[in-house]
Amino acid sequence: MMLNQFLLLAAALFCIGVYGVLTRRNGVLVLMSIELILNAVNINLVAFGAFQDNVLGDVFAVFVIAVAAAEVGVGLAMVLLMYRNRKSIDFTEVDMMKG
Amino acid sequence: MAGLLAFAQETIVPLVRDDFNVAQNIAFAIIAGLMIFCALKMVTTANVVHAALYLVIVLAGVAAIFILLGSDFVGATQILVYIGAIIVLFLFGIMLTRARLGDDETVDEEKRTMGAAVGVLLLVVMSFALIDTFENTKIEFADPNEVRFEGPRDVKVSELPTPVVKALALEGENQATITSADFAGLEPSVQRRVPGAEVYGNNKAIADSIFAQYIVPFEAVSVLLLAALIGAVVVARKE
């Protein structure tokens, strides 16, 4: 198999994830799009690992999966808190930090 | 047009050439097409629960790609952590925030156009860079059943299996030393029977790497997970 077919697939997934982060208003859906981006990166890591014939790509992919799990936990807790305080999870309405 | 034809000849013809992982390439095409379709549906569908279910298909596709690349451990981890845990977390998040099931999104047209423009531009730039850099670089997969041997090793001839004794012409001797050069000259079926030789799979290499070279990042990740756990509880609990 070619290296490029995996990298191009990852690039496509990454761009779809970016589109989702930019256009979605629902906080949970923004977090899902971030997961898409992280998975695209993981495909790249594993593909390069297979290409170089070592396991460093796999090791880093496992680390990325662990960090992604932590990120989702904290992210969803924050979305939940936001819902409790404002009865909405629309990210376009978040302006507490605005100067 | 001529350039497009040349590109097709250079990239698509090798994909269908019969000595070049045909089965894997067909599987890849199916999985990749499904993944991109479902990813697009995920970011455009109005129903939040449907978006989560489309994400399941994309994540399963990523796991399949990992397995296709020979990284079965990462693929299994992907299924366990993502499909088993993170998706459930997402579904709980959707249900707890009561995000009007059915008609969630009314994204204004301008934002959607800008988002699409950014995404397409990013894709074009990245694709150009990738095709320009890697062109037709192939992935040469290592033999998963490769037998490794750390030589030289002193052995008692009486304890060696007969095929090994015969192959190394050690009959009549008492004590012998098998060097890496001796080992390399053996048939693969005989190599497996040499004491100290082992099939060195991907999983074993990952374990060796995590628990030796990357032990500090590994411990840091466990502390990070603990911190995230406590942080999530503190943030989400009622006052």
Short mmCIF file of C-alpha atoms in Angstrom, two decimals:
data_model
loop_
_atom_site.label_atom_id
_atom_site.label_comp_id
_atom_site.label_asym_id
_atom_site.label_seq_id
_atom_site.Cartn_x
_atom_site.Cartn_y
_atom_site.Cartn_z
CA MET A 1 0.00 0.00 0.00
CA MET A 2 1.07 3.56 -0.54
CA LEU A 3 1.96 5.83 2.33
CA ASN A 4 0.07 8.67 0.68
CA GLN A 5 -3.33 7.00 0.67
CA PHE A 6 -3.32 6.96 4.48
CA LEU A 7 -1.98 10.49 4.78
CA LEU A 8 -4.57 11.85 2.34
CA LEU A 9 -7.38 10.08 4.19
CA ALA A 10 -6.11 11.60 7.44
CA ALA A 11 -5.92 15.04 5.80
CA ALA A 12 -9.52 14.72 4.60
CA LEU A 13 -10.73 13.70 8.06
CA PHE A 14 -8.75 16.54 9.63
CA CYS A 15 -10.34 19.11 7.34
CA ILE A 16 -13.85 17.75 7.96
CA GLY A 17 -13.11 18.05 11.68
CA VAL A 18 -11.97 21.65 11.25
CA TYR A 19 -15.15 22.42 9.33
CA GLY A 20 -17.19 20.90 12.16
CA VAL A 21 -15.38 22.93 14.83
CA LEU A 22 -15.91 26.13 12.86
CA THR A 23 -19.59 25.69 11.97
CA ARG A 24 -21.16 23.75 14.84
CA ARG A 25 -22.83 25.64 17.66
CA ASN A 26 -23.71 22.73 19.93
CA GLY A 27 -20.84 22.24 22.42
CA VAL A 28 -21.05 18.44 22.34
CA LEU A 29 -20.78 18.43 18.54
CA VAL A 30 -17.72 20.70 18.70
CA LEU A 31 -16.07 18.18 21.03
CA MET A 32 -16.96 15.38 18.59
CA SER A 33 -15.31 17.27 15.75
CA ILE A 34 -12.18 17.62 17.88
CA GLU A 35 -12.20 13.83 18.28
CA LEU A 36 -12.26 13.57 14.48
CA ILE A 37 -9.14 15.76 14.28
CA LEU A 38 -7.31 13.72 16.92
CA ASN A 39 -8.14 10.50 15.06
CA ALA A 40 -6.77 11.95 11.84
CA VAL A 41 -3.50 12.64 13.64
CA ASN A 42 -3.49 9.08 14.98
CA ILE A 43 -3.82 7.65 11.47
CA ASN A 44 -0.79 9.71 10.46
CA LEU A 45 1.24 8.49 13.43
CA VAL A 46 0.45 4.83 12.82
CA ALA A 47 1.01 5.13 9.05
CA PHE A 48 4.44 6.69 9.55
CA GLY A 49 5.22 4.05 12.17
CA ALA A 50 4.43 1.29 9.66
CA PHE A 51 6.42 3.12 7.00
CA GLN A 52 9.50 3.44 9.22
CA ASP A 53 8.99 -0.14 10.44
CA ASN A 54 9.13 0.72 14.13
CA VAL A 55 6.55 0.95 16.89
CA LEU A 56 7.05 4.57 17.94
CA GLY A 57 4.02 5.59 15.89
CA ASP A 58 1.89 3.02 17.73
CA VAL A 59 3.21 4.12 21.12
CA PHE A 60 2.43 7.76 20.44
CA ALA A 61 -1.01 6.85 19.07
CA VAL A 62 -1.79 5.08 22.35
CA PHE A 63 -0.69 8.18 24.27
CA VAL A 64 -2.88 10.38 22.06
CA ILE A 65 -5.86 8.10 22.73
CA ALA A 66 -5.29 8.40 26.49
CA VAL A 67 -5.00 12.19 26.34
CA ALA A 68 -8.12 12.38 24.13
CA ALA A 69 -10.08 10.41 26.73
CA ALA A 70 -9.00 12.88 29.44
CA GLU A 71 -9.89 15.81 27.18
CA VAL A 72 -13.40 14.51 26.50
CA GLY A 73 -14.02 13.97 30.21
CA VAL A 74 -13.08 17.52 31.18
CA GLY A 75 -14.68 19.04 28.07
CA LEU A 76 -18.04 17.38 28.67
CA ALA A 77 -17.94 18.41 32.34
CA MET A 78 -17.47 22.02 31.23
CA VAL A 79 -20.32 21.77 28.69
CA LEU A 80 -22.52 20.33 31.44
CA LEU A 81 -21.61 23.19 33.79
CA MET A 82 -22.35 25.69 31.06
CA TYR A 83 -25.74 24.09 30.47
CA ARG A 84 -26.55 24.24 34.18
CA ASN A 85 -25.65 27.93 34.43
CA ARG A 86 -27.14 29.22 31.19
CA LYS A 87 -29.65 26.55 30.07
CA SER A 88 -27.89 26.49 26.67
CA ILE A 89 -24.81 24.85 25.17
CA ASP A 90 -24.57 27.16 22.19
CA PHE A 91 -20.88 28.05 21.85
CA THR A 92 -21.70 31.24 19.93
CA GLU A 93 -23.40 32.60 23.05
CA VAL A 94 -20.32 32.18 25.25
CA ASP A 95 -19.12 35.70 25.87
CA MET A 96 -18.22 35.69 29.57
CA MET A 97 -14.56 36.28 28.74
CA LYS A 98 -15.27 39.11 26.34
CA GLY A 99 -13.58 42.38 27.34
CA MET B 1 -5.39 16.78 -19.11
CA ALA B 2 -2.11 15.09 -19.96
CA GLY B 3 -0.89 15.77 -16.44
CA LEU B 4 -4.04 14.25 -14.98
CA LEU B 5 -3.59 11.17 -17.17
CA ALA B 6 0.02 10.80 -16.06
CA PHE B 7 -1.03 11.17 -12.42
CA ALA B 8 -3.69 8.47 -12.85
CA GLN B 9 -1.17 6.19 -14.53
CA GLU B 10 1.38 6.69 -11.77
CA THR B 11 -0.93 6.37 -8.77
CA ILE B 12 -3.99 4.35 -9.74
CA VAL B 13 -2.38 1.74 -11.99
CA PRO B 14 0.07 0.59 -9.27
CA LEU B 15 -2.90 0.22 -6.92
CA VAL B 16 -4.58 -2.32 -9.17
CA ARG B 17 -1.40 -4.11 -10.25
CA ASP B 18 -1.78 -7.65 -9.06
CA ASP B 19 1.45 -7.94 -7.06
CA PHE B 20 0.61 -4.98 -4.88
CA ASN B 21 -1.73 -5.81 -1.96
CA VAL B 22 -4.92 -5.84 -4.04
CA ALA B 23 -7.09 -7.13 -1.22
CA GLN B 24 -5.79 -4.55 1.24
CA ASN B 25 -6.29 -1.74 -1.26
CA ILE B 26 -9.88 -2.73 -1.96
CA ALA B 27 -10.54 -2.92 1.78
CA PHE B 28 -8.89 0.45 2.21
CA ALA B 29 -11.02 2.03 -0.52
CA ILE B 30 -14.26 0.74 1.03
CA ILE B 31 -13.29 1.79 4.57
CA ALA B 32 -11.98 5.19 3.50
CA GLY B 33 -15.06 5.98 1.43
CA LEU B 34 -17.37 5.00 4.27
CA MET B 35 -15.33 7.01 6.78
CA ILE B 36 -15.33 10.21 4.73
CA PHE B 37 -19.05 9.89 3.95
CA CYS B 38 -19.91 9.36 7.62
CA ALA B 39 -17.57 12.14 8.76
CA LEU B 40 -19.30 14.55 6.39
CA LYS B 41 -22.71 13.41 7.60
CA MET B 42 -21.52 13.84 11.18
CA VAL B 43 -20.60 17.50 10.77
CA THR B 44 -23.70 18.36 8.72
CA THR B 45 -26.59 16.38 10.23
CA ALA B 46 -29.09 18.30 12.33
CA ASN B 47 -29.77 15.44 14.74
CA VAL B 48 -27.21 15.30 17.56
CA VAL B 49 -27.74 11.62 18.36
CA HIS B 50 -27.32 10.71 14.69
CA ALA B 51 -24.06 12.67 14.70
CA ALA B 52 -22.81 10.53 17.60
CA LEU B 53 -23.77 7.36 15.73
CA TYR B 54 -21.98 8.54 12.57
CA LEU B 55 -18.95 9.21 14.76
CA VAL B 56 -19.07 5.55 15.86
CA ILE B 57 -18.70 4.44 12.22
CA VAL B 58 -15.79 6.83 11.65
CA LEU B 59 -14.01 5.63 14.80
CA ALA B 60 -14.56 1.98 13.83
CA GLY B 61 -13.13 2.82 10.41
CA VAL B 62 -10.06 4.32 12.05
CA ALA B 63 -9.63 1.10 14.05
CA ALA B 64 -9.92 -0.89 10.80
CA ILE B 65 -7.25 1.32 9.22
CA PHE B 66 -4.96 0.64 12.20
CA ILE B 67 -5.45 -3.10 11.78
CA LEU B 68 -4.84 -2.74 8.03
CA LEU B 69 -1.53 -1.07 8.90
CA GLY B 70 -0.56 -4.02 11.09
CA SER B 71 -1.06 -2.23 14.41
CA ASP B 72 -3.64 -4.52 15.93
CA PHE B 73 -2.91 -3.36 19.48
CA VAL B 74 -3.70 0.27 18.67
CA GLY B 75 -6.81 -0.88 16.78
CA ALA B 76 -8.07 -2.81 19.80
CA THR B 77 -7.31 0.14 22.07
CA GLN B 78 -9.19 2.41 19.69
CA ILE B 79 -12.30 0.21 19.84
CA LEU B 80 -12.17 -0.18 23.63
CA VAL B 81 -11.48 3.44 24.51
CA TYR B 82 -13.35 5.31 21.80
CA ILE B 83 -16.33 3.16 20.92
CA GLY B 84 -16.58 1.65 24.38
CA ALA B 85 -16.06 4.70 26.55
CA ILE B 86 -15.92 8.03 24.77
CA ILE B 87 -19.03 7.52 22.65
CA VAL B 88 -21.00 6.51 25.74
CA LEU B 89 -19.73 9.68 27.41
CA PHE B 90 -20.88 11.71 24.40
CA LEU B 91 -24.33 10.12 24.46
CA PHE B 92 -24.63 10.93 28.16
CA GLY B 93 -23.52 14.48 27.45
CA ILE B 94 -26.17 14.80 24.74
CA MET B 95 -28.90 13.44 26.95
CA LEU B 96 -27.97 15.44 30.04
CA THR B 97 -27.91 18.71 28.16
CA ARG B 98 -31.28 18.04 26.47
CA ALA B 99 -30.11 19.51 23.20
CA ARG B 100 -33.45 19.64 21.39
CA LEU B 101 -33.29 16.29 19.57
CA GLY B 102 -34.23 16.54 15.91
CA ASP B 103 -33.68 20.15 14.99
CA ASP B 104 -30.50 21.25 16.65
CA GLU B 105 -28.70 23.37 14.16
CA THR B 106 -29.62 26.52 12.41
CA VAL B 107 -26.17 27.57 11.28
CA ASP B 108 -26.19 30.80 9.35
CA GLU B 109 -25.19 30.55 5.72
CA GLU B 110 -22.22 32.89 6.00
CA LYS B 111 -20.55 30.88 8.74
CA ARG B 112 -21.09 27.67 6.81
CA THR B 113 -19.55 29.12 3.65
CA MET B 114 -16.53 30.40 5.54
CA GLY B 115 -16.07 27.07 7.32
CA ALA B 116 -16.28 25.18 4.03
CA ALA B 117 -13.80 27.57 2.43
CA VAL B 118 -11.30 27.10 5.28
CA GLY B 119 -11.71 23.32 5.19
CA VAL B 120 -11.31 23.00 1.43
CA LEU B 121 -8.34 25.37 1.37
CA LEU B 122 -6.64 23.41 4.15
CA LEU B 123 -7.30 20.14 2.32
CA VAL B 124 -5.91 21.46 -0.96
CA VAL B 125 -2.74 22.76 0.67
CA MET B 126 -2.15 19.58 2.67
CA SER B 127 -2.90 17.28 -0.29
CA PHE B 128 -0.54 19.23 -2.50
CA ALA B 129 2.23 19.07 0.11
CA LEU B 130 1.70 15.33 0.68
CA ILE B 131 1.57 14.38 -3.01
CA ASP B 132 4.57 16.59 -3.71
CA THR B 133 6.61 15.08 -0.86
CA PHE B 134 5.74 11.39 -0.82
CA GLU B 135 4.53 10.77 -4.40
CA ASN B 136 4.45 6.99 -4.71
CA THR B 137 6.28 5.98 -1.56
CA LYS B 138 5.19 2.49 -0.59
CA ILE B 139 4.84 1.00 2.85
CA GLU B 140 6.88 -2.19 3.05
CA PHE B 141 5.30 -4.28 5.75
CA ALA B 142 7.64 -6.23 7.97
CA ASP B 143 7.10 -9.99 8.31
CA PRO B 144 4.96 -10.39 11.46
CA ASN B 145 6.41 -13.87 12.04
CA GLU B 146 10.02 -12.78 11.95
CA VAL B 147 12.14 -14.82 14.37
CA ARG B 148 14.76 -12.87 16.31
CA PHE B 149 17.76 -14.27 18.09
CA GLU B 150 20.19 -12.55 20.45
CA GLY B 151 23.47 -14.34 19.92
CA PRO B 152 25.99 -15.70 20.62
CA ARG B 153 24.56 -18.27 22.99
CA ASP B 154 26.23 -21.25 24.67
CA VAL B 155 24.16 -24.41 24.53
CA LYS B 156 24.45 -28.08 25.46
CA VAL B 157 24.14 -30.13 22.27
CA SER B 158 22.21 -32.87 24.08
CA GLU B 159 19.45 -30.36 24.89
CA LEU B 160 19.08 -29.09 21.32
CA PRO B 161 16.22 -30.33 19.10
CA THR B 162 17.42 -32.77 16.46
CA PRO B 163 16.74 -30.55 13.40
CA VAL B 164 18.91 -27.81 14.90
CA VAL B 165 21.76 -30.24 15.62
CA LYS B 166 21.56 -31.57 12.08
CA ALA B 167 21.38 -28.15 10.46
CA LEU B 168 24.38 -26.86 12.40
CA ALA B 169 26.34 -30.14 12.03
CA LEU B 170 26.96 -30.44 15.76
CA GLU B 171 26.64 -34.25 16.04
CA GLY B 172 29.12 -35.77 18.44
CA GLU B 173 29.95 -32.52 20.20
CA ASN B 174 29.09 -31.75 23.79
CA GLN B 175 29.12 -27.99 24.13
CA ALA B 176 28.57 -25.48 21.34
CA THR B 177 28.10 -21.77 20.74
CA ILE B 178 25.40 -20.57 18.36
CA THR B 179 26.27 -17.20 16.89
CA SER B 180 23.97 -14.80 15.11
CA ALA B 181 25.66 -15.74 11.82
CA ASP B 182 24.91 -19.44 12.42
CA PHE B 183 21.31 -18.54 13.20
CA ALA B 184 20.89 -16.41 10.09
CA GLY B 185 21.95 -19.36 7.91
CA LEU B 186 19.19 -21.64 9.17
CA GLU B 187 15.84 -22.41 7.54
CA PRO B 188 12.94 -20.43 9.11
CA SER B 189 11.27 -23.62 10.34
CA VAL B 190 14.49 -24.63 12.12
CA GLN B 191 15.15 -21.12 13.44
CA ARG B 192 12.04 -21.27 15.61
CA ARG B 193 13.40 -24.27 17.49
CA VAL B 194 16.71 -22.70 18.50
CA PRO B 195 16.73 -21.96 22.25
CA GLY B 196 16.44 -18.21 22.87
CA ALA B 197 14.83 -17.48 19.50
CA GLU B 198 11.43 -15.83 19.65
CA VAL B 199 8.78 -14.47 17.33
CA TYR B 200 9.07 -10.76 17.94
CA GLY B 201 5.62 -9.36 17.20
CA ASN B 202 4.39 -5.82 17.15
CA ASN B 203 2.70 -6.02 20.55
CA LYS B 204 5.83 -7.14 22.30
CA ALA B 205 7.78 -4.29 20.74
CA ILE B 206 5.11 -1.80 21.90
CA ALA B 207 5.23 -3.15 25.45
CA ASP B 208 9.04 -2.99 25.49
CA SER B 209 8.92 0.57 24.20
CA ILE B 210 6.27 1.87 26.63
CA PHE B 211 7.69 0.24 29.74
CA ALA B 212 11.34 1.03 29.05
CA GLN B 213 12.02 4.01 26.83
CA TYR B 214 8.73 5.85 27.44
CA ILE B 215 8.08 4.96 31.07
CA VAL B 216 8.15 8.63 32.17
CA PRO B 217 5.52 9.79 29.61
CA PHE B 218 3.49 6.71 30.54
CA GLU B 219 3.47 7.69 34.22
CA ALA B 220 2.73 11.28 33.24
CA VAL B 221 -0.31 10.07 31.29
CA SER B 222 -1.59 8.18 34.33
CA VAL B 223 -1.26 11.33 36.46
CA LEU B 224 -2.98 13.30 33.70
CA LEU B 225 -5.91 10.86 33.65
CA LEU B 226 -6.22 11.12 37.43
CA ALA B 227 -6.15 14.91 37.22
CA ALA B 228 -8.78 14.86 34.47
CA LEU B 229 -10.97 12.54 36.54
CA ILE B 230 -10.81 14.77 39.63
CA GLY B 231 -11.16 17.89 37.50
CA ALA B 232 -14.27 16.58 35.76
CA VAL B 233 -15.87 15.67 39.10
CA VAL B 234 -15.06 19.08 40.60
CA VAL B 235 -16.31 21.00 37.56
CA ALA B 236 -19.53 19.04 37.06
CA ARG B 237 -20.71 18.48 40.65
CA LYS B 238 -23.55 20.49 42.10
CA GLU B 239 -22.57 23.20 44.55
#
